[in-house]
CSV table of C-alpha atoms in Angstrom, one decimal:
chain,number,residue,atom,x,y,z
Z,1,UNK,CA,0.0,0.0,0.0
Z,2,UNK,CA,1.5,3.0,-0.8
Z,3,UNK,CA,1.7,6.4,1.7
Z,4,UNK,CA,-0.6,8.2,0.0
Z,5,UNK,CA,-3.1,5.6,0.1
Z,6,UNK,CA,-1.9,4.4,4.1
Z,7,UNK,CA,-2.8,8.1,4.8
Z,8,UNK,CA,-6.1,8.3,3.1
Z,9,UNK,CA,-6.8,5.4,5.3
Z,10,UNK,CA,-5.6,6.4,8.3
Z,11,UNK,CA,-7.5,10.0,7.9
Z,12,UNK,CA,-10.8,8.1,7.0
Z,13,UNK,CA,-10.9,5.9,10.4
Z,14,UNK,CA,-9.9,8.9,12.3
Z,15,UNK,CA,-12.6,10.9,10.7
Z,16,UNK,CA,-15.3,7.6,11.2
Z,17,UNK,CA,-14.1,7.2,15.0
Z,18,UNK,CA,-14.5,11.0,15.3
Z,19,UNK,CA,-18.2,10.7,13.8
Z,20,UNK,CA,-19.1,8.2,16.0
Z,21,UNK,CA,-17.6,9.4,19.2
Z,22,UNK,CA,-19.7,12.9,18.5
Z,23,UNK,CA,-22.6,11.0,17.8
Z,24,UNK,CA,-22.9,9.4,21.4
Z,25,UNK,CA,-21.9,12.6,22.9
Z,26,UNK,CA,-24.5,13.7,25.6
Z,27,UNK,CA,-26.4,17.3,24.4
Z,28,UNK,CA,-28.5,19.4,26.2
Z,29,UNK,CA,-31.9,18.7,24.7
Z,30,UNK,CA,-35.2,16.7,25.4
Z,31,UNK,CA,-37.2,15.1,22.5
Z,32,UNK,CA,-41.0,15.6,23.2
Z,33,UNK,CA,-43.3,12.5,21.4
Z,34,UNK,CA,-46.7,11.7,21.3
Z,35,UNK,CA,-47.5,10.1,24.6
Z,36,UNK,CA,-50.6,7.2,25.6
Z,37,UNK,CA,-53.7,8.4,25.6
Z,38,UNK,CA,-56.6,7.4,28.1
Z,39,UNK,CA,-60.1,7.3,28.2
Z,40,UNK,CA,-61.2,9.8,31.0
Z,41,UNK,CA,-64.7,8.0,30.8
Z,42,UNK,CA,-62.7,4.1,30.6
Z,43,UNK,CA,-60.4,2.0,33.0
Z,44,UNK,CA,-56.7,1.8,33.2
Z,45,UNK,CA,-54.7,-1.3,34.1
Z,46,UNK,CA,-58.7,-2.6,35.2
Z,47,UNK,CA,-59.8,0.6,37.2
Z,48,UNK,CA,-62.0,3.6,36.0
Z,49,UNK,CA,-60.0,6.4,35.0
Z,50,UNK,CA,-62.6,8.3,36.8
Z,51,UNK,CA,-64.4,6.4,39.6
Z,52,UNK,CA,-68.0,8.2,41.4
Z,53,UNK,CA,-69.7,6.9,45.1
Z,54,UNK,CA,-72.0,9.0,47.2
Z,55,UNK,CA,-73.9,9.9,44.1
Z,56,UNK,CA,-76.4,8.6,40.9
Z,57,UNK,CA,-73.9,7.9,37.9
Z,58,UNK,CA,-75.2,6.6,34.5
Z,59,UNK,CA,-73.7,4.5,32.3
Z,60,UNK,CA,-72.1,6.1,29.1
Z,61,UNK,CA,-69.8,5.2,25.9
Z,62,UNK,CA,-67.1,6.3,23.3
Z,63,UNK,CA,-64.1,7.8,23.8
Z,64,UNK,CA,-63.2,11.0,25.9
Z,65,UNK,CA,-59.9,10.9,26.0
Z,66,UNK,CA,-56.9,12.9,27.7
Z,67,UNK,CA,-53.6,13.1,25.8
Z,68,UNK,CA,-50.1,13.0,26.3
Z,69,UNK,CA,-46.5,14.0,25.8
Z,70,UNK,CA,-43.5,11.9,26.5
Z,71,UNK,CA,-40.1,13.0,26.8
Z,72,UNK,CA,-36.6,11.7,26.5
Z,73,UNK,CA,-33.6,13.1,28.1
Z,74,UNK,CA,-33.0,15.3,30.7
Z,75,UNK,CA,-30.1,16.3,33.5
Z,76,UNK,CA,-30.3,12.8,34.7
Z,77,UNK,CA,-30.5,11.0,31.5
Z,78,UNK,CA,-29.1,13.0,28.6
Z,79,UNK,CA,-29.9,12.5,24.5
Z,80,UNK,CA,-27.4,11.6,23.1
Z,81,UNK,CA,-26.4,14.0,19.5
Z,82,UNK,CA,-27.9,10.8,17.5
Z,83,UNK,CA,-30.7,10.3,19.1
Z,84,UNK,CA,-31.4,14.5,18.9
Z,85,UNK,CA,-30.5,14.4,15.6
Z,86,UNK,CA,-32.7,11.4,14.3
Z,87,UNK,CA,-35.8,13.8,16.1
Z,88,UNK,CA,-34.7,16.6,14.1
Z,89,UNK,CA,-35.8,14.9,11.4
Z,90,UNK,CA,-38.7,13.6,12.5
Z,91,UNK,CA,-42.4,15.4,11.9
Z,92,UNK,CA,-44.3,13.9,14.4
Z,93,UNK,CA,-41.3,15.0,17.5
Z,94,UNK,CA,-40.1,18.0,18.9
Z,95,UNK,CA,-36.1,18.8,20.0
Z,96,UNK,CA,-36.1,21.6,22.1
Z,97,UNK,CA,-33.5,23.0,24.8
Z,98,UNK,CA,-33.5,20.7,27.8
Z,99,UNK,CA,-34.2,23.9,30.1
Z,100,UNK,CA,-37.8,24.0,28.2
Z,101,UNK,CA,-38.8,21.3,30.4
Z,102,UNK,CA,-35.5,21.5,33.3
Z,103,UNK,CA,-35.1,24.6,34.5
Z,104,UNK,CA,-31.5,25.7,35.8
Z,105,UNK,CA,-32.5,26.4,38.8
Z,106,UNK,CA,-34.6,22.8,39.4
Z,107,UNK,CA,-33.7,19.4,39.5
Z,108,UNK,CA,-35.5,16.8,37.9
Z,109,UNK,CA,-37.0,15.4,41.3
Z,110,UNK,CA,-38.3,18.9,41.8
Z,111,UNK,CA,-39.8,18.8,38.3
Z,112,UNK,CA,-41.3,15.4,38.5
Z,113,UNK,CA,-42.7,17.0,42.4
Z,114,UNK,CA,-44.5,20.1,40.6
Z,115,UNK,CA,-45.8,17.8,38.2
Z,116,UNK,CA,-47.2,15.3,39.8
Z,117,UNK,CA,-48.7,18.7,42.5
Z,118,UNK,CA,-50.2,19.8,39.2
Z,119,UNK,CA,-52.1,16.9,38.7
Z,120,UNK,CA,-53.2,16.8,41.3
Z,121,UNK,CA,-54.3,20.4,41.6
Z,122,UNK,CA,-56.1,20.1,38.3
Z,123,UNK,CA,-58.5,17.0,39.2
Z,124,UNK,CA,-59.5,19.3,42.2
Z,125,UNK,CA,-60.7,22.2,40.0
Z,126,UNK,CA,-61.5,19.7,37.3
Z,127,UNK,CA,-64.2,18.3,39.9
Z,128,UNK,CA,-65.0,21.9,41.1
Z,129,UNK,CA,-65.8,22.7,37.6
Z,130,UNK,CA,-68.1,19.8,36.5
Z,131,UNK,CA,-69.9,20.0,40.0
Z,132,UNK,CA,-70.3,24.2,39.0
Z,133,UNK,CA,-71.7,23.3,35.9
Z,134,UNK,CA,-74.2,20.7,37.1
Z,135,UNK,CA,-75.0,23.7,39.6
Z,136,UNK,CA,-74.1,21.2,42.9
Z,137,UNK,CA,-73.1,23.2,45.4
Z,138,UNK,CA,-69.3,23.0,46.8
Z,139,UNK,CA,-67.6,24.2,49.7
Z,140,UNK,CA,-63.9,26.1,49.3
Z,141,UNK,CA,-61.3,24.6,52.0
Z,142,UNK,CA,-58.2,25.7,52.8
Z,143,UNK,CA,-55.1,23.0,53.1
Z,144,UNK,CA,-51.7,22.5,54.5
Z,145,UNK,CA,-49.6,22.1,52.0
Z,146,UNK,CA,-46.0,22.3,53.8
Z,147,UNK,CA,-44.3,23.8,56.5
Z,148,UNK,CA,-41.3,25.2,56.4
Z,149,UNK,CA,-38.5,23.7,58.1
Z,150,UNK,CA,-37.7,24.7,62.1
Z,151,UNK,CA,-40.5,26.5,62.3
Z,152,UNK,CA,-43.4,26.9,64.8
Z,153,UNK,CA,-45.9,24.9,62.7
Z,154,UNK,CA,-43.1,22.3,61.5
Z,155,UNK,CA,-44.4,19.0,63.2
Z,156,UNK,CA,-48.0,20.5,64.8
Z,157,UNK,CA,-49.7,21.2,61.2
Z,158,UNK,CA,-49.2,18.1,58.8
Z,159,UNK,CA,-49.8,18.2,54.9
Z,160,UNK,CA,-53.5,17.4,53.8
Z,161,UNK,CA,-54.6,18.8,57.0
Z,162,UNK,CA,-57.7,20.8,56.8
Z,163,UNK,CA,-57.7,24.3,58.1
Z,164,UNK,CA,-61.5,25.2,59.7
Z,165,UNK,CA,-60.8,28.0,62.1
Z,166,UNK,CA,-58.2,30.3,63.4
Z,167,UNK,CA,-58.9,31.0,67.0
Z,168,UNK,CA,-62.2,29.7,66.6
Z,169,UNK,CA,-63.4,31.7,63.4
Z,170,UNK,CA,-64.4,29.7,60.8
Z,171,UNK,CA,-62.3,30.7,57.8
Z,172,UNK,CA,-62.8,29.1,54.3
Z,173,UNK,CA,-60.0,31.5,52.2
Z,174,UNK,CA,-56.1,31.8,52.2
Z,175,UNK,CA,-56.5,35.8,53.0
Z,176,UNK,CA,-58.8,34.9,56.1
Z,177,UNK,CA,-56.3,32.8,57.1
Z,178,UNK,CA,-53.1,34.9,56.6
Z,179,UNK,CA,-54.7,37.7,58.4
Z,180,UNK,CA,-55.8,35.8,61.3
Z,181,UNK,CA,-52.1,34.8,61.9
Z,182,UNK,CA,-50.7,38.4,61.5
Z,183,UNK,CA,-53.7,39.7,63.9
Z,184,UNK,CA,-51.5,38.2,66.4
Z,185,UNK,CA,-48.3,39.7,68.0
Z,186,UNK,CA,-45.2,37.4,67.4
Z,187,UNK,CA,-44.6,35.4,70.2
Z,188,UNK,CA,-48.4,34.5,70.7
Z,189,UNK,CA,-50.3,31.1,70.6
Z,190,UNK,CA,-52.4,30.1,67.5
Z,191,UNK,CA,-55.4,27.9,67.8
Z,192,UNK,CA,-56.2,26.0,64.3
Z,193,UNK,CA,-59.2,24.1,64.3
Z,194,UNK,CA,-58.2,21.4,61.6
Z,195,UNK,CA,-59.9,18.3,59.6
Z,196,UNK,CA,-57.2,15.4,59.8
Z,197,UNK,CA,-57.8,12.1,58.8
Z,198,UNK,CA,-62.1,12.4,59.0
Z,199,UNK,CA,-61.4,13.7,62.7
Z,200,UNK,CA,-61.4,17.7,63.9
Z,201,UNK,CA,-58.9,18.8,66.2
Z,202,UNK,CA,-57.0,21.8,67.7
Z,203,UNK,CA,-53.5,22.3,67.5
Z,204,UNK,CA,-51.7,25.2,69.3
Z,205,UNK,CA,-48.9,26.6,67.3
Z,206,UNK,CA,-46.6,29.5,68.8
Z,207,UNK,CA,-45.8,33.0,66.0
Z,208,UNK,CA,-42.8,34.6,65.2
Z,209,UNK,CA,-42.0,37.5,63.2
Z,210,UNK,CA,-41.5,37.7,59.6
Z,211,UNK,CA,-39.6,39.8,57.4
Z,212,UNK,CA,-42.5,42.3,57.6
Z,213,UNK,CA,-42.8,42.1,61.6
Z,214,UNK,CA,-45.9,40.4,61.6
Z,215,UNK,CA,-46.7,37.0,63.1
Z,216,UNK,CA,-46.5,33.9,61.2
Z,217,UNK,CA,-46.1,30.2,61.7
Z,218,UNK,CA,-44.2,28.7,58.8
Z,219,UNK,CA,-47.0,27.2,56.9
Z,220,UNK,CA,-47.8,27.0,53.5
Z,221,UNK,CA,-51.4,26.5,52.4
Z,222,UNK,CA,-53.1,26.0,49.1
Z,223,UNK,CA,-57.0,26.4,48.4
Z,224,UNK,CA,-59.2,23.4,47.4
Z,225,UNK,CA,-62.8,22.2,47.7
Z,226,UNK,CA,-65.0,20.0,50.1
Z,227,UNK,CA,-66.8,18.2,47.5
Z,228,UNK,CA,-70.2,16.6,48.6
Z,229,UNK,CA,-69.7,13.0,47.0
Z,230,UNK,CA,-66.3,11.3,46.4
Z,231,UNK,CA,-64.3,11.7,42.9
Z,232,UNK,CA,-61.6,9.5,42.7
Z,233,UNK,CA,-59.3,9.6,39.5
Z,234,UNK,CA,-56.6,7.8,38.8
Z,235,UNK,CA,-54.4,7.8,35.3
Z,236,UNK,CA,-50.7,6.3,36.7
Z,237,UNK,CA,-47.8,8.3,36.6
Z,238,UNK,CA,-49.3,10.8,33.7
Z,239,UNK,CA,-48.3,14.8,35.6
Z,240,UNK,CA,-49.2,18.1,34.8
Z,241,UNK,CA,-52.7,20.2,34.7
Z,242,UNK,CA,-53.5,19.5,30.8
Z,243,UNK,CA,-55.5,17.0,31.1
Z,244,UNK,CA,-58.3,19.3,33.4
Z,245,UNK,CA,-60.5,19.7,30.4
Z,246,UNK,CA,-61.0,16.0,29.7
Z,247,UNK,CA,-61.3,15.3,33.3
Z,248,UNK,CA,-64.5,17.7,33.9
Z,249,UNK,CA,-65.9,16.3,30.8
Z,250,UNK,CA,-66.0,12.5,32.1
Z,251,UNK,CA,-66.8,13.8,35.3
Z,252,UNK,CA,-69.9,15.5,33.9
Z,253,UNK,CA,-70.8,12.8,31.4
Z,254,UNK,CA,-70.9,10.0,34.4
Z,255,UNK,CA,-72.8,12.4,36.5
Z,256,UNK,CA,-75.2,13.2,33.6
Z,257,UNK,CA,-78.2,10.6,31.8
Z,258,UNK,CA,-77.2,9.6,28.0
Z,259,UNK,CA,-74.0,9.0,26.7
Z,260,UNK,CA,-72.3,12.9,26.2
Z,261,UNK,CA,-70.2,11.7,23.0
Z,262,UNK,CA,-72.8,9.4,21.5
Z,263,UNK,CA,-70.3,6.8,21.0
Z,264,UNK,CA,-68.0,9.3,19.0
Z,265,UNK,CA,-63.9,9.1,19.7
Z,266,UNK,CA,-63.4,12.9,20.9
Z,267,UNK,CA,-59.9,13.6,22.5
Z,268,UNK,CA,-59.0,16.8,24.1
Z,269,UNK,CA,-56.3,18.9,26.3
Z,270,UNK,CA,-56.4,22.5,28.2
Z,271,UNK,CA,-55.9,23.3,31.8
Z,272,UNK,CA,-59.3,23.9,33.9
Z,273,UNK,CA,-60.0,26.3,36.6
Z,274,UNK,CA,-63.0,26.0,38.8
Z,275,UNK,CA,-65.1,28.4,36.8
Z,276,UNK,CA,-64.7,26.6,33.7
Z,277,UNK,CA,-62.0,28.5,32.1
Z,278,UNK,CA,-59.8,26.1,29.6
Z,279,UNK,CA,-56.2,27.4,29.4
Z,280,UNK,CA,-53.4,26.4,26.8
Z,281,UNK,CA,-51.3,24.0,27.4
Z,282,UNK,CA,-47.6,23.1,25.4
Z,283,UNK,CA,-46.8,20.0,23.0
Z,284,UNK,CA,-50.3,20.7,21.2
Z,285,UNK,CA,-48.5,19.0,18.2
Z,286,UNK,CA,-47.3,15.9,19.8
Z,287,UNK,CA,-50.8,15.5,21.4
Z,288,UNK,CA,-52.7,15.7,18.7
Z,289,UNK,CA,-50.7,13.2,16.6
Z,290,UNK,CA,-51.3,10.7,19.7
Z,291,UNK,CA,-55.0,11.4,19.5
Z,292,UNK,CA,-55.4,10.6,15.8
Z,293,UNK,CA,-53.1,7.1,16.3
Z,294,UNK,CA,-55.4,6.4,19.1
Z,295,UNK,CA,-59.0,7.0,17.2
Z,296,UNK,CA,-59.8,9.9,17.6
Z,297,UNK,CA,-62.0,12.3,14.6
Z,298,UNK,CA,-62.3,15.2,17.0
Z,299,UNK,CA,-60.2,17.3,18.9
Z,300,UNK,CA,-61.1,19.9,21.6
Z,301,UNK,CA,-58.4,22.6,20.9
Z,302,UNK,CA,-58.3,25.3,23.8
Z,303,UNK,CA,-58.5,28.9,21.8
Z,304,UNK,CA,-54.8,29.9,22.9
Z,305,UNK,CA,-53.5,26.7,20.8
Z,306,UNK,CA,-55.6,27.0,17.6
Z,307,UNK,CA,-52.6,29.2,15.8
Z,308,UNK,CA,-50.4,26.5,16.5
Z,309,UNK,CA,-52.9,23.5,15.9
Z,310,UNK,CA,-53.9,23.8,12.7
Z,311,UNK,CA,-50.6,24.4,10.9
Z,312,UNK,CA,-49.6,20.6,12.5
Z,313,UNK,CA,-53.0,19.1,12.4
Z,314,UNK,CA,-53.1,15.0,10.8
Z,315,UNK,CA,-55.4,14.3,8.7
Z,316,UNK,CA,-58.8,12.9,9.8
Z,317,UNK,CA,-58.5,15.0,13.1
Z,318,UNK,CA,-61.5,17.5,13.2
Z,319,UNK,CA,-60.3,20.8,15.3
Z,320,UNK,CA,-63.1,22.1,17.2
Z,321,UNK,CA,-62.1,25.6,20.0
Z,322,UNK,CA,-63.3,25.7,23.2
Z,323,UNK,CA,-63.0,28.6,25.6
Z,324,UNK,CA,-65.0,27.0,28.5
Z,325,UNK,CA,-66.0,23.9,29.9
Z,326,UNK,CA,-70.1,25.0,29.0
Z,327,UNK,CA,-68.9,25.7,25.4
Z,328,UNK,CA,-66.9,22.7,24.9
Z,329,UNK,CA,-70.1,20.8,26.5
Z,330,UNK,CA,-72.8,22.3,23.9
Z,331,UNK,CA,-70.1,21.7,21.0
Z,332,UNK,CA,-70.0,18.2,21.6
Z,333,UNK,CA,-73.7,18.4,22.1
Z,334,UNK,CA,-74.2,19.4,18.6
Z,335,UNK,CA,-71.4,17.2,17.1
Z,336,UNK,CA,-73.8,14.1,18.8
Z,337,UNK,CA,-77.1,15.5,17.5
Z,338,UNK,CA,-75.9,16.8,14.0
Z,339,UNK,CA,-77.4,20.7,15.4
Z,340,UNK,CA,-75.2,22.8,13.1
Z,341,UNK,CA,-71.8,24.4,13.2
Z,342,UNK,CA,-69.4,24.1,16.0
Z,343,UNK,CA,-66.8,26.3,16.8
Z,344,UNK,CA,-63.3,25.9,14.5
Z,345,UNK,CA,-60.1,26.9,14.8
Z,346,UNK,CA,-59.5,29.3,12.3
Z,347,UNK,CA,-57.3,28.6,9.6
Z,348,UNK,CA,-54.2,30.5,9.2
């Protein structure tokens, strides 16, 4: 062989090493793909996705379906330039910058924590919302969420607890609260009357000063509702508040006589406050192309996603906009009973 040629050679496998060694090189990004879908109004591994006691349910059919995004990479399990690459070229995936999903200033436990938080936040005002619609009266609570570390309330008020009164007036807000606490002057005793575990009790907790000078105990609180029947639902290790919409849709439909979806395959995403609202939610693309592998013909698009939606939507997938929980409730009314137009996201 002569030089020349040895050097070619040489030059080639160090290029081809080179090539390969780059291509399993760990990068910064996450590649977001269509995740399962479930039936909100269905079971899961044998269990209903949304289970009802303490009240009449009927029985219904079709599909209602949440959607999903799933992910790969992350701090703790980076892409590797390959695999980033290969979604790069890929319709139906999204690459995007691992802090999309990671922030800096988070890890991924703490990301995985929020998620699952929002969750479970958005099957309380998911509930709240159906329950508002069907004009069943609910009751706002107030609940321990955490208490910060060393501080008076930090072993005396316990997650999930149930805050009733403060020194004996009934409170039912997080302001009431709060102002209850700073009516005191640091150093003083706190009585909470709280629910724990079915039971009420009072727990004395000292104050201290804050920042401000007024009296606090080191809790944090979050609001949520005292519904009058139980609503259990359970979709695995799925996180986040998108699937709210779907959620107070198979709530109402079980709660409700006559199949809501007449036996159509509708799928859906947007986050839900108590009122009804439907928010946008990110990976609009991904879900969708998850919905239309899993059946579905009609998609409930919240308003804030249409601009994106239709410039990605697959074929067969009907878009239809919903602002509110009523207004995606009388589209799919009409959809069932052929009564006319339904709202559309606009095109272009």
């Amino acid at each position: 062989m002569s030089r020349r040629a040895l050097t070619l050679l040489v030059a080639g496998f160090l290029a081809l090493a080179l090539a390969v060694i780059g291509a399993m090189l760990p990068v910064p990004y996450v590649v977001l793909s269509p995740g399962p879908t479930e039936n909100t109004i269905g079971d899961v591994s044998g269990k209903p996705v949304i289970a009802i006691s303490g009240h009449e349910t009927y029985p219904t059919q079709g599909r209602l379906s949440l959607v999903t995004v799933a992910y790969q990479g992350g701090p703790d399990n980076r892409l590797d330039l390959l695999t980033a690459l290969r979604g790069w070229l890929d319709p139906t995936v999204a690459v995007v910058p691992e802090e999309t999903l990671f922030p800096k200033s988070t890890s991924a436990q703490q990301v995985e924590e929020q998620n699952t938080q929002e969750m479970t936040d958005s099957q309380q005002s998911a509930t709240a919302a159906a329950l508002n619609a069907l004009k069943i009266p609910i009751e706002k609570v107030v609940t321990v969420a955490e208490t910060d570390k060393g501080a008076p309330a930090d072993g005396k008020l316990k997650p999930g607890d149930e805050i009733t009164a403060v020194d004996g007036t009934t409170v039912g807000e997080l302001a009431s609260v709060a102002t209850s606490v700073q009516s005191r002057k640091p150093g003083e005793q706190v009585t909470f009357t709280v629910r724990r575990a079915g039971a009420s009790a009072q727990v004395q907790v000292g104050t201290v000063a804050g920042k401000d000078g007024k009296a606090k105990v080191g809790v944090q609180m979050r609001s949520g509702y005292r519904f009058p029947f139980k609503v259990d639902i359970s979709v695995g290790e799925v996180g986040g508040p998108s699937a709210g919409l779907m959620f107070s849709l198979g709530i109402y439909d079980k709660l409700t006589p006559g199949a809501l979806t007449g036996g159509m395959s509708i799928a859906g995403t947007g986050t839900i406050d108590p009122a009804g609202q439907v928010g946008p939610i990110g990976g609009i693309e991904q879900k969708m192309v998850g919905a239309r592998k899993a059946g579905a013909t009609v998609f409930l698009t919240p308003a804030g996603n249409c601009a994106d939606a239709v410039k990605a939507v697959p074929a067969g997938l009907r878009l239809v906009r919903v602002e509110t929980l009523d207004g995606a409730i009388k589209a799919v009314d009409a959809l069932r009973d052929h009564a006319g137009e339904v709202p559309a996201c606009p095109a272009g």
